[in-house]
Amino acid sequence: MKRLPYIDTVFFLVLIFPLFTACKNEFSGDNYVAYFGGEITNPNNRYVLLCKDDEVIDSIPLNQDNTFFKKFDSLAPGLYTFKHDPEYQYVYFDKNDSLMVHVNSKDFDESVVFCGRGDEKNNFLMEMYLKNDKDKDNLFEAFDYDVNRFNTIIDSIHKKNEKFYQTKKENIKWNDEFDVFAKASYLYPHYTKKEIYPIIHNMRTGIDVYEKLPKSYYSYRKEIDFNNESLSGFSPFVMYLNHMLNNVSTIKYHNHFTQADLELKTNINKMNVADTLIKNKVVKNKILNNIAFQYLLEDQNVVNNQEFLKIYHKYSTDNSQKNEINKIGNAIQLLIAGKKLPTVNLIDANGKKYSSDDLITNNTVIFFWTENANSHMVSVHKKVIEFKKKYPNYQFIAINLDKDDDWKKTLSKYNFTNVKEFRCENFEDIKAKWAITKIHRTIVINADKTIKNAFTNIFDVKFEENLK
């Protein structure tokens, strides 16, 4: 894990010392005053978001020197996330914690370092995160091995991580509330490896090992509290549940199913298992929403979508998220080939507003980009320029999905000729009408303004078939 250079450490200490002395008397009794601040090196934008359970608690602006600071008069102890788009990480607050964080946005996760009151717990979470990330890279070949060799390797890693956890727990002496997350940070990545092994092994070697797994292979499942609401927003736990559901819901003998029907049946299986296994409404809704988002954005079979949503609504009780799922489902219904593309408002580099309907005057390819994914922005424009030469009967429209005018500065650094550039006026509107949740989406429109393919990807090897 990267450490702060000496000068940055001095900066933090200078900043924190008066903070502690000023607020020393505030930390008493039922007072839940807390502080959060830090510095963002190479910022992508001018704010940091503090969030709880996917809801924004506060938007904290960056100062001119890229530092930020916020006093919270009352902040409930628990797990939060801080976001500097497009990245995020966790931050845990105990009562009256005063945390400062240093982040370099060009190397986000590897650069996160906390200091101040409550820093040791948070640095442990970051170190555990980086250990798990490194483990994934080092285990690439292990999924090709037989189950005994695979188990030996991951068990060795698990023991090291468990020892690291135990040592930190003894030294830091954190409370039981934080221990829920600390323990989950090393347990669930281990369980995830075991869940995905049979699937990845089969994909890479062609060998089905399900029948060869030891009887005790999945014994750890008996120890898992699938209804732990505290962990419902913690990615190691949520990721494990998703992989476990993929595993137990897989249809192994499916030669008589089409691919679309197989995807539908598999995802309905996931929801059925989730409903049986998970009784806590918060956890269940979180998992159902994950399944729904993934399925609806990949499978665009209208009949299958309707059947899927019927089962989803049967099990989900989360009305707020259900509305979001409904929006995507409704948008997909409107984006069927042959229908007219719903109209959204766009803005050009001069600030002039256009209706998307007015811009489609012949065969059109619409693609998307954001400043926060620079490599994609460059590669997709280069790809479009190649296609423009090959298919001069098509116009290519680029739509920036950012919320400010900085997109023009980004474009000025490049010479993307023959591409019409616009920014969406209202992201929520384009998201609702065009089901845009991924920048890799590409939409192909006929000259008569009807949809040819609203769910393709310009980097797909078969994309060119849409232009012929």
Short mmCIF file of C-alpha atoms in Angstrom, two decimals:
data_model
loop_
_atom_site.label_atom_id
_atom_site.label_comp_id
_atom_site.label_asym_id
_atom_site.label_seq_id
_atom_site.Cartn_x
_atom_site.Cartn_y
_atom_site.Cartn_z
CA MET A 1 0.00 0.00 0.00
CA LYS A 2 1.36 3.40 -0.90
CA ARG A 3 2.24 5.80 1.87
CA LEU A 4 2.03 9.55 1.97
CA PRO A 5 5.19 11.45 1.12
CA TYR A 6 6.66 13.34 4.06
CA ILE A 7 5.36 16.70 2.89
CA ASP A 8 1.79 15.38 2.62
CA THR A 9 2.00 13.88 6.10
CA VAL A 10 3.11 17.24 7.48
CA PHE A 11 0.21 18.91 5.68
CA PHE A 12 -2.25 16.52 7.30
CA LEU A 13 -0.80 16.93 10.78
CA VAL A 14 -0.89 20.71 10.51
CA LEU A 15 -4.50 20.53 9.41
CA ILE A 16 -5.61 18.00 12.01
CA PHE A 17 -3.86 19.38 15.11
CA PRO A 18 -6.02 22.50 15.44
CA LEU A 19 -9.04 20.38 14.56
CA PHE A 20 -8.47 18.08 17.55
CA THR A 21 -7.69 20.90 19.97
CA ALA A 22 -10.71 22.92 18.86
CA CYS A 23 -13.19 20.08 19.13
CA LYS A 24 -11.79 18.26 22.16
CA ASN A 25 -14.56 19.51 24.45
CA GLU A 26 -17.27 18.59 21.92
CA PHE A 27 -16.66 14.84 22.23
CA SER A 28 -18.77 13.93 25.23
CA GLY A 29 -22.05 12.37 26.30
CA ASP A 30 -24.62 12.05 23.56
CA ASN A 31 -22.76 14.39 21.22
CA TYR A 32 -22.19 12.86 17.77
CA VAL A 33 -20.10 15.63 16.24
CA ALA A 34 -17.71 14.27 13.60
CA TYR A 35 -15.29 15.71 11.06
CA PHE A 36 -14.34 14.62 7.56
CA GLY A 37 -11.79 16.25 5.30
CA GLY A 38 -8.69 15.72 3.23
CA GLU A 39 -7.04 16.39 -0.10
CA ILE A 40 -7.71 15.15 -3.64
CA THR A 41 -4.63 15.24 -5.84
CA ASN A 42 -5.36 15.54 -9.58
CA PRO A 43 -9.11 15.95 -9.00
CA ASN A 44 -11.64 14.93 -11.67
CA ASN A 45 -14.20 17.47 -10.45
CA ARG A 46 -14.67 20.01 -7.66
CA TYR A 47 -16.50 18.04 -4.99
CA VAL A 48 -16.49 14.95 -2.75
CA LEU A 49 -19.74 13.16 -1.90
CA LEU A 50 -20.32 11.48 1.45
CA CYS A 51 -22.99 8.79 1.12
CA LYS A 52 -24.88 6.38 3.35
CA ASP A 53 -26.90 3.46 1.95
CA ASP A 54 -26.65 4.87 -1.60
CA GLU A 55 -28.05 8.23 -0.46
CA VAL A 56 -25.94 11.40 -0.61
CA ILE A 57 -25.44 12.82 2.91
CA ASP A 58 -23.45 15.83 1.78
CA SER A 59 -21.66 17.26 -1.23
CA ILE A 60 -18.40 18.78 0.01
CA PRO A 61 -16.73 21.28 -2.36
CA LEU A 62 -12.99 21.29 -2.98
CA ASN A 63 -11.08 24.45 -2.08
CA GLN A 64 -8.67 26.04 -4.55
CA ASP A 65 -5.82 23.97 -3.10
CA ASN A 66 -7.91 20.77 -3.66
CA THR A 67 -8.54 20.26 0.06
CA PHE A 68 -11.98 19.77 1.61
CA PHE A 69 -13.35 19.85 5.15
CA LYS A 70 -16.73 19.35 6.76
CA LYS A 71 -18.02 19.36 10.34
CA PHE A 72 -21.08 17.18 10.95
CA ASP A 73 -23.08 18.22 13.99
CA SER A 74 -24.48 14.72 14.27
CA LEU A 75 -23.15 11.71 12.34
CA ALA A 76 -24.43 8.25 13.26
CA PRO A 77 -21.68 5.62 13.63
CA GLY A 78 -21.47 3.19 10.74
CA LEU A 79 -20.16 2.49 7.26
CA TYR A 80 -20.26 5.29 4.68
CA THR A 81 -18.82 5.81 1.23
CA PHE A 82 -17.00 8.84 -0.07
CA LYS A 83 -17.13 9.41 -3.81
CA HIS A 84 -15.02 11.44 -6.17
CA ASP A 85 -16.58 10.48 -9.48
CA PRO A 86 -16.14 8.01 -11.00
CA GLU A 87 -14.40 6.34 -8.03
CA TYR A 88 -15.49 5.60 -4.47
CA GLN A 89 -14.26 3.92 -1.30
CA TYR A 90 -15.60 3.08 2.13
CA VAL A 91 -15.09 5.14 5.27
CA TYR A 92 -16.18 3.95 8.71
CA PHE A 93 -17.12 6.46 11.41
CA ASP A 94 -17.29 5.65 15.10
CA LYS A 95 -18.78 8.20 17.48
CA ASN A 96 -16.85 11.51 17.27
CA ASP A 97 -14.27 10.32 14.72
CA SER A 98 -12.26 13.00 12.94
CA LEU A 99 -10.96 11.59 9.69
CA MET A 100 -8.76 13.04 7.01
CA VAL A 101 -8.06 11.21 3.77
CA HIS A 102 -5.52 11.70 1.00
CA VAL A 103 -6.41 10.49 -2.50
CA ASN A 104 -4.72 10.74 -5.87
CA SER A 105 -7.49 10.33 -8.45
CA LYS A 106 -5.03 8.95 -11.03
CA ASP A 107 -4.29 5.98 -8.76
CA PHE A 108 -7.38 6.08 -6.59
CA ASP A 109 -7.55 2.89 -4.52
CA GLU A 110 -3.79 2.48 -4.13
CA SER A 111 -3.37 6.05 -2.91
CA VAL A 112 -6.09 6.19 -0.22
CA VAL A 113 -4.58 6.85 3.22
CA PHE A 114 -6.45 7.97 6.35
CA CYS A 115 -5.16 9.78 9.39
CA GLY A 116 -6.77 11.31 12.46
CA ARG A 117 -9.15 9.88 15.02
CA GLY A 118 -10.47 6.59 13.60
CA ASP A 119 -7.73 6.21 10.98
CA GLU A 120 -6.45 2.75 12.00
CA LYS A 121 -9.76 1.01 11.33
CA ASN A 122 -10.13 2.66 7.95
CA ASN A 123 -6.55 1.96 6.91
CA PHE A 124 -7.15 -1.69 7.83
CA LEU A 125 -10.16 -1.81 5.46
CA MET A 126 -8.05 -0.28 2.69
CA GLU A 127 -5.17 -2.69 3.26
CA MET A 128 -7.57 -5.62 3.25
CA TYR A 129 -9.15 -4.33 0.05
CA LEU A 130 -5.76 -4.09 -1.65
CA LYS A 131 -4.74 -7.53 -0.42
CA ASN A 132 -7.90 -9.02 -1.91
CA ASP A 133 -7.30 -7.16 -5.16
CA LYS A 134 -3.73 -8.49 -5.34
CA ASP A 135 -4.95 -12.00 -4.56
CA LYS A 136 -7.29 -11.90 -7.55
CA ASP A 137 -4.41 -11.03 -9.88
CA ASN A 138 -2.17 -13.75 -8.45
CA LEU A 139 -4.85 -16.44 -8.69
CA PHE A 140 -5.43 -16.21 -12.44
CA GLU A 141 -3.88 -19.61 -13.22
CA ALA A 142 -5.16 -21.32 -10.07
CA PHE A 143 -8.68 -21.67 -11.51
CA ASP A 144 -7.23 -24.10 -14.09
CA TYR A 145 -6.01 -26.48 -11.36
CA ASP A 146 -7.87 -29.46 -9.94
CA VAL A 147 -9.99 -28.80 -6.87
CA ASN A 148 -7.49 -30.11 -4.31
CA ARG A 149 -4.65 -27.95 -5.60
CA PHE A 150 -6.97 -24.96 -5.90
CA ASN A 151 -8.20 -25.39 -2.33
CA THR A 152 -4.65 -25.67 -1.00
CA ILE A 153 -3.68 -22.38 -2.64
CA ILE A 154 -6.69 -20.32 -1.55
CA ASP A 155 -6.67 -21.81 1.96
CA SER A 156 -3.06 -20.67 2.37
CA ILE A 157 -4.00 -17.13 1.31
CA HIS A 158 -7.02 -17.20 3.60
CA LYS A 159 -4.94 -18.16 6.64
CA LYS A 160 -2.55 -15.26 6.00
CA ASN A 161 -5.44 -12.81 5.69
CA GLU A 162 -7.08 -14.19 8.82
CA LYS A 163 -3.81 -13.77 10.76
CA PHE A 164 -3.54 -10.18 9.49
CA TYR A 165 -7.12 -9.55 10.67
CA GLN A 166 -6.49 -11.06 14.11
CA THR A 167 -3.29 -9.06 14.62
CA LYS A 168 -4.96 -5.77 13.69
CA LYS A 169 -7.99 -6.54 15.84
CA GLU A 170 -5.80 -7.13 18.90
CA ASN A 171 -3.69 -4.02 18.28
CA ILE A 172 -6.46 -1.58 17.39
CA LYS A 173 -9.12 -3.08 19.73
CA TRP A 174 -12.05 -2.03 17.58
CA ASN A 175 -15.64 -2.55 18.72
CA ASP A 176 -18.09 -5.30 17.72
CA GLU A 177 -19.95 -3.01 15.30
CA PHE A 178 -16.83 -2.43 13.19
CA ASP A 179 -15.77 -6.07 13.54
CA VAL A 180 -18.75 -7.08 11.38
CA PHE A 181 -17.13 -5.28 8.43
CA ALA A 182 -13.56 -6.18 9.34
CA LYS A 183 -14.37 -9.89 9.42
CA ALA A 184 -16.47 -9.69 6.25
CA SER A 185 -13.57 -7.99 4.42
CA TYR A 186 -11.48 -11.16 4.50
CA LEU A 187 -14.12 -13.92 4.79
CA TYR A 188 -16.37 -13.14 1.82
CA PRO A 189 -13.63 -12.73 -0.81
CA HIS A 190 -12.48 -16.23 0.22
CA TYR A 191 -16.00 -17.63 -0.10
CA THR A 192 -16.38 -15.90 -3.46
CA LYS A 193 -13.30 -17.71 -4.82
CA LYS A 194 -14.87 -21.03 -3.88
CA GLU A 195 -18.19 -20.12 -5.50
CA ILE A 196 -16.71 -19.06 -8.83
CA TYR A 197 -14.14 -21.87 -9.11
CA PRO A 198 -16.43 -24.52 -10.70
CA ILE A 199 -17.80 -22.00 -13.20
CA ILE A 200 -14.46 -20.49 -14.26
CA HIS A 201 -12.77 -23.90 -14.30
CA ASN A 202 -15.43 -25.20 -16.69
CA MET A 203 -15.19 -22.13 -18.92
CA ARG A 204 -11.39 -22.32 -19.17
CA THR A 205 -10.79 -26.08 -19.30
CA GLY A 206 -14.11 -27.47 -20.53
CA ILE A 207 -14.19 -29.79 -17.52
CA ASP A 208 -17.28 -29.90 -15.28
CA VAL A 209 -15.97 -30.41 -11.75
CA TYR A 210 -19.28 -30.14 -9.86
CA GLU A 211 -19.50 -33.90 -9.37
CA LYS A 212 -15.86 -34.06 -8.24
CA LEU A 213 -16.11 -31.45 -5.50
CA PRO A 214 -15.60 -32.77 -1.94
CA LYS A 215 -18.81 -33.16 0.07
CA SER A 216 -17.58 -30.47 2.46
CA TYR A 217 -16.70 -28.00 -0.31
CA TYR A 218 -19.66 -25.69 0.37
CA SER A 219 -19.85 -26.31 4.12
CA TYR A 220 -19.04 -22.64 4.83
CA ARG A 221 -22.51 -21.69 3.55
CA LYS A 222 -23.99 -23.05 6.78
CA GLU A 223 -22.09 -20.37 8.73
CA ILE A 224 -23.31 -17.41 6.65
CA ASP A 225 -25.99 -15.03 7.88
CA PHE A 226 -27.70 -14.23 4.59
CA ASN A 227 -29.96 -11.75 6.38
CA ASN A 228 -27.24 -9.50 7.80
CA GLU A 229 -28.69 -6.06 7.09
CA SER A 230 -25.51 -4.29 8.26
CA LEU A 231 -23.65 -5.82 5.31
CA SER A 232 -26.32 -5.13 2.70
CA GLY A 233 -24.29 -2.23 1.28
CA PHE A 234 -20.82 -3.75 1.72
CA SER A 235 -19.46 -4.96 -1.62
CA PRO A 236 -17.59 -8.12 -0.43
CA PHE A 237 -20.87 -9.45 1.01
CA VAL A 238 -23.08 -8.34 -1.90
CA MET A 239 -20.58 -9.67 -4.45
CA TYR A 240 -20.48 -13.01 -2.67
CA LEU A 241 -24.28 -13.29 -2.70
CA ASN A 242 -24.37 -12.50 -6.41
CA HIS A 243 -21.78 -15.17 -7.23
CA MET A 244 -23.43 -17.70 -4.95
CA LEU A 245 -26.79 -17.12 -6.63
CA ASN A 246 -25.15 -17.45 -10.06
CA ASN A 247 -23.67 -20.74 -8.92
CA VAL A 248 -26.78 -22.36 -7.45
CA SER A 249 -29.07 -21.02 -10.21
CA THR A 250 -27.05 -22.31 -13.16
CA ILE A 251 -29.00 -24.58 -15.50
CA LYS A 252 -26.52 -27.34 -16.35
CA TYR A 253 -28.45 -29.22 -19.02
CA HIS A 254 -29.81 -26.66 -21.43
CA ASN A 255 -29.24 -27.81 -25.00
CA HIS A 256 -32.95 -27.44 -25.80
CA PHE A 257 -33.12 -23.79 -24.65
CA THR A 258 -32.36 -20.75 -26.79
CA GLN A 259 -29.78 -18.41 -25.27
CA ALA A 260 -32.47 -15.81 -24.50
CA ASP A 261 -34.68 -18.39 -22.75
CA LEU A 262 -31.71 -19.75 -20.84
CA GLU A 263 -30.85 -16.28 -19.54
CA LEU A 264 -34.47 -15.73 -18.50
CA LYS A 265 -34.78 -19.06 -16.68
CA THR A 266 -31.41 -18.60 -14.96
CA ASN A 267 -32.29 -15.13 -13.68
CA ILE A 268 -35.73 -16.22 -12.52
CA ASN A 269 -33.97 -19.06 -10.69
CA LYS A 270 -31.77 -16.45 -8.99
CA MET A 271 -34.79 -14.51 -7.77
CA ASN A 272 -36.53 -17.67 -6.56
CA VAL A 273 -33.46 -18.72 -4.57
CA ALA A 274 -33.01 -15.19 -3.18
CA ASP A 275 -36.62 -15.13 -2.01
CA THR A 276 -36.24 -18.51 -0.29
CA LEU A 277 -32.84 -17.86 1.24
CA ILE A 278 -33.08 -14.19 2.26
CA LYS A 279 -35.87 -13.05 4.57
CA ASN A 280 -34.52 -9.62 5.51
CA LYS A 281 -36.30 -7.16 3.20
CA VAL A 282 -33.36 -4.74 2.91
CA VAL A 283 -30.88 -7.45 1.89
CA LYS A 284 -33.38 -9.18 -0.38
CA ASN A 285 -34.33 -5.98 -2.21
CA LYS A 286 -30.67 -5.08 -2.68
CA ILE A 287 -29.95 -8.43 -4.29
CA LEU A 288 -33.15 -8.44 -6.38
CA ASN A 289 -32.29 -4.98 -7.71
CA ASN A 290 -28.79 -6.13 -8.66
CA ILE A 291 -30.22 -9.10 -10.53
CA ALA A 292 -32.78 -6.90 -12.28
CA PHE A 293 -30.31 -4.24 -13.37
CA GLN A 294 -27.91 -6.80 -14.79
CA TYR A 295 -30.59 -8.74 -16.60
CA LEU A 296 -32.56 -5.83 -18.07
CA LEU A 297 -29.43 -4.19 -19.46
CA GLU A 298 -28.21 -7.35 -21.16
CA ASP A 299 -31.36 -9.10 -22.39
CA GLN A 300 -33.65 -7.06 -24.62
CA ASN A 301 -36.22 -9.74 -25.48
CA VAL A 302 -39.52 -7.92 -24.86
CA VAL A 303 -41.60 -10.98 -23.93
CA ASN A 304 -38.87 -12.29 -21.63
CA ASN A 305 -38.48 -8.90 -19.97
CA GLN A 306 -42.19 -8.82 -19.14
CA GLU A 307 -42.04 -12.28 -17.59
CA PHE A 308 -38.90 -11.37 -15.65
CA LEU A 309 -40.43 -8.14 -14.29
CA LYS A 310 -43.57 -10.01 -13.20
CA ILE A 311 -41.45 -12.27 -10.96
CA TYR A 312 -39.35 -9.31 -9.79
CA HIS A 313 -42.44 -7.39 -8.66
CA LYS A 314 -43.74 -10.48 -6.92
CA TYR A 315 -40.69 -10.58 -4.63
CA SER A 316 -39.49 -6.97 -4.34
CA THR A 317 -40.94 -4.64 -1.69
CA ASP A 318 -38.59 -1.71 -2.35
CA ASN A 319 -40.90 0.84 -3.94
CA SER A 320 -38.27 3.51 -4.55
CA GLN A 321 -35.90 1.16 -6.35
CA LYS A 322 -38.79 -0.59 -8.00
CA ASN A 323 -39.67 2.69 -9.68
CA GLU A 324 -36.12 2.84 -11.06
CA ILE A 325 -36.38 -0.72 -12.36
CA ASN A 326 -39.74 0.15 -13.89
CA LYS A 327 -38.19 3.12 -15.70
CA ILE A 328 -35.58 0.89 -17.28
CA GLY A 329 -38.19 -1.71 -18.16
CA ASN A 330 -40.46 0.93 -19.71
CA ALA A 331 -37.57 2.50 -21.62
CA ILE A 332 -36.58 -0.86 -23.06
CA GLN A 333 -40.16 -1.33 -24.29
CA LEU A 334 -39.85 1.96 -26.20
CA LEU A 335 -36.50 1.04 -27.74
CA ILE A 336 -37.65 -1.93 -29.78
CA ALA A 337 -36.39 -2.10 -33.37
CA GLY A 338 -38.83 -0.37 -35.71
CA LYS A 339 -40.10 2.13 -33.16
CA LYS A 340 -39.21 5.81 -33.24
CA LEU A 341 -36.42 6.84 -30.87
CA PRO A 342 -37.85 8.89 -27.96
CA THR A 343 -36.81 12.56 -28.09
CA VAL A 344 -34.26 14.05 -25.69
CA ASN A 345 -32.71 17.53 -25.53
CA LEU A 346 -29.06 18.06 -26.46
CA ILE A 347 -26.67 21.04 -26.33
CA ASP A 348 -23.83 21.77 -28.77
CA ALA A 349 -20.46 23.34 -27.97
CA ASN A 350 -21.91 26.83 -28.54
CA GLY A 351 -24.70 26.30 -26.03
CA LYS A 352 -27.41 25.95 -28.66
CA LYS A 353 -30.17 23.48 -27.79
CA TYR A 354 -31.43 20.80 -30.15
CA SER A 355 -34.02 18.08 -30.13
CA SER A 356 -32.47 14.69 -30.88
CA ASP A 357 -35.30 14.12 -33.35
CA ASP A 358 -34.22 17.15 -35.40
CA LEU A 359 -30.62 15.89 -35.64
CA ILE A 360 -31.52 12.53 -37.17
CA THR A 361 -31.71 13.44 -40.86
CA ASN A 362 -30.25 10.22 -42.30
CA ASN A 363 -28.77 6.90 -41.09
CA THR A 364 -27.29 7.67 -37.69
CA VAL A 365 -25.00 6.11 -35.10
CA ILE A 366 -25.24 7.57 -31.58
CA PHE A 367 -22.53 6.84 -29.03
CA PHE A 368 -21.64 8.15 -25.58
CA TRP A 369 -18.65 9.30 -23.57
CA THR A 370 -17.62 10.99 -20.32
CA GLU A 371 -14.56 12.88 -19.14
CA ASN A 372 -14.20 10.35 -16.34
CA ALA A 373 -13.35 7.56 -18.81
CA ASN A 374 -10.71 9.22 -20.96
CA SER A 375 -9.36 6.06 -22.59
CA HIS A 376 -12.85 5.06 -23.71
CA MET A 377 -13.50 8.58 -25.01
CA VAL A 378 -10.39 8.48 -27.21
CA SER A 379 -10.81 4.90 -28.44
CA VAL A 380 -14.51 5.25 -29.29
CA HIS A 381 -13.88 8.44 -31.30
CA LYS A 382 -11.04 6.77 -33.22
CA LYS A 383 -13.28 3.81 -33.96
CA VAL A 384 -16.04 6.10 -35.18
CA ILE A 385 -13.67 7.99 -37.49
CA GLU A 386 -12.70 4.65 -39.08
CA PHE A 387 -16.35 3.72 -39.61
CA LYS A 388 -17.14 7.17 -41.01
CA LYS A 389 -14.64 6.63 -43.83
CA LYS A 390 -16.05 3.17 -44.56
CA TYR A 391 -19.73 4.16 -44.26
CA PRO A 392 -20.11 7.75 -45.53
CA ASN A 393 -23.90 7.32 -45.69
CA TYR A 394 -23.99 7.37 -41.87
CA GLN A 395 -23.69 10.38 -39.60
CA PHE A 396 -22.09 9.84 -36.19
CA ILE A 397 -23.35 11.73 -33.16
CA ALA A 398 -21.35 11.78 -29.92
CA ILE A 399 -23.19 12.58 -26.68
CA ASN A 400 -21.30 13.62 -23.57
CA LEU A 401 -23.01 12.50 -20.35
CA ASP A 402 -21.28 14.91 -17.94
CA LYS A 403 -23.14 17.61 -16.03
CA ASP A 404 -20.87 20.59 -16.77
CA ASP A 405 -19.21 22.40 -19.68
CA ASP A 406 -15.72 21.01 -19.10
CA TRP A 407 -16.39 18.54 -21.93
CA LYS A 408 -15.53 21.28 -24.42
CA LYS A 409 -12.04 21.68 -22.93
CA THR A 410 -11.53 17.94 -23.22
CA LEU A 411 -12.58 17.90 -26.88
CA SER A 412 -10.31 20.87 -27.70
CA LYS A 413 -7.28 18.65 -27.02
CA TYR A 414 -8.21 16.34 -29.91
CA ASN A 415 -9.10 16.59 -33.57
CA PHE A 416 -12.12 14.34 -33.94
CA THR A 417 -13.31 15.27 -37.42
CA ASN A 418 -16.65 14.32 -38.97
CA VAL A 419 -18.21 13.66 -35.57
CA LYS A 420 -21.11 15.80 -34.35
CA GLU A 421 -20.56 16.57 -30.66
CA PHE A 422 -23.31 17.28 -28.13
CA ARG A 423 -23.92 17.10 -24.40
CA CYS A 424 -27.15 15.77 -22.87
CA GLU A 425 -29.13 18.58 -21.22
CA ASN A 426 -30.61 16.30 -18.56
CA PHE A 427 -28.94 12.99 -17.74
CA GLU A 428 -31.94 11.67 -15.81
CA ASP A 429 -34.12 12.29 -18.87
CA ILE A 430 -31.81 10.46 -21.27
CA LYS A 431 -31.34 7.67 -18.74
CA ALA A 432 -35.10 7.20 -18.41
CA LYS A 433 -35.93 7.43 -22.13
CA TRP A 434 -32.93 5.62 -23.62
CA ALA A 435 -32.08 3.30 -20.69
CA ILE A 436 -28.56 4.72 -20.58
CA THR A 437 -26.58 3.36 -17.66
CA LYS A 438 -23.36 2.38 -19.47
CA ILE A 439 -21.20 4.54 -21.70
CA HIS A 440 -20.48 1.56 -23.95
CA ARG A 441 -24.01 1.65 -25.37
CA THR A 442 -24.39 2.47 -29.06
CA ILE A 443 -27.67 3.22 -30.84
CA VAL A 444 -28.17 2.77 -34.60
CA ILE A 445 -31.05 4.68 -36.22
CA ASN A 446 -32.52 4.36 -39.72
CA ALA A 447 -32.95 7.35 -42.03
CA ASP A 448 -36.70 7.36 -41.31
CA LYS A 449 -35.88 7.92 -37.59
CA THR A 450 -36.87 4.40 -36.55
CA ILE A 451 -34.63 2.29 -34.37
CA LYS A 452 -32.42 -0.29 -36.06
CA ASN A 453 -30.60 -1.45 -32.91
CA ALA A 454 -30.76 0.46 -29.62
CA PHE A 455 -28.63 -2.00 -27.65
CA THR A 456 -25.35 -2.57 -29.43
CA ASN A 457 -21.71 -1.78 -28.76
CA ILE A 458 -19.40 -0.16 -31.27
CA PHE A 459 -16.55 -2.41 -30.09
CA ASP A 460 -18.56 -5.59 -30.68
CA VAL A 461 -16.99 -7.75 -33.41
CA LYS A 462 -20.40 -7.97 -35.10
CA PHE A 463 -21.20 -4.25 -34.84
CA GLU A 464 -20.62 -3.57 -38.55
CA GLU A 465 -23.57 -5.77 -39.43
CA ASN A 466 -25.77 -2.95 -38.11
CA LEU A 467 -24.42 -0.60 -40.78
CA LYS A 468 -25.01 -2.80 -43.80
#
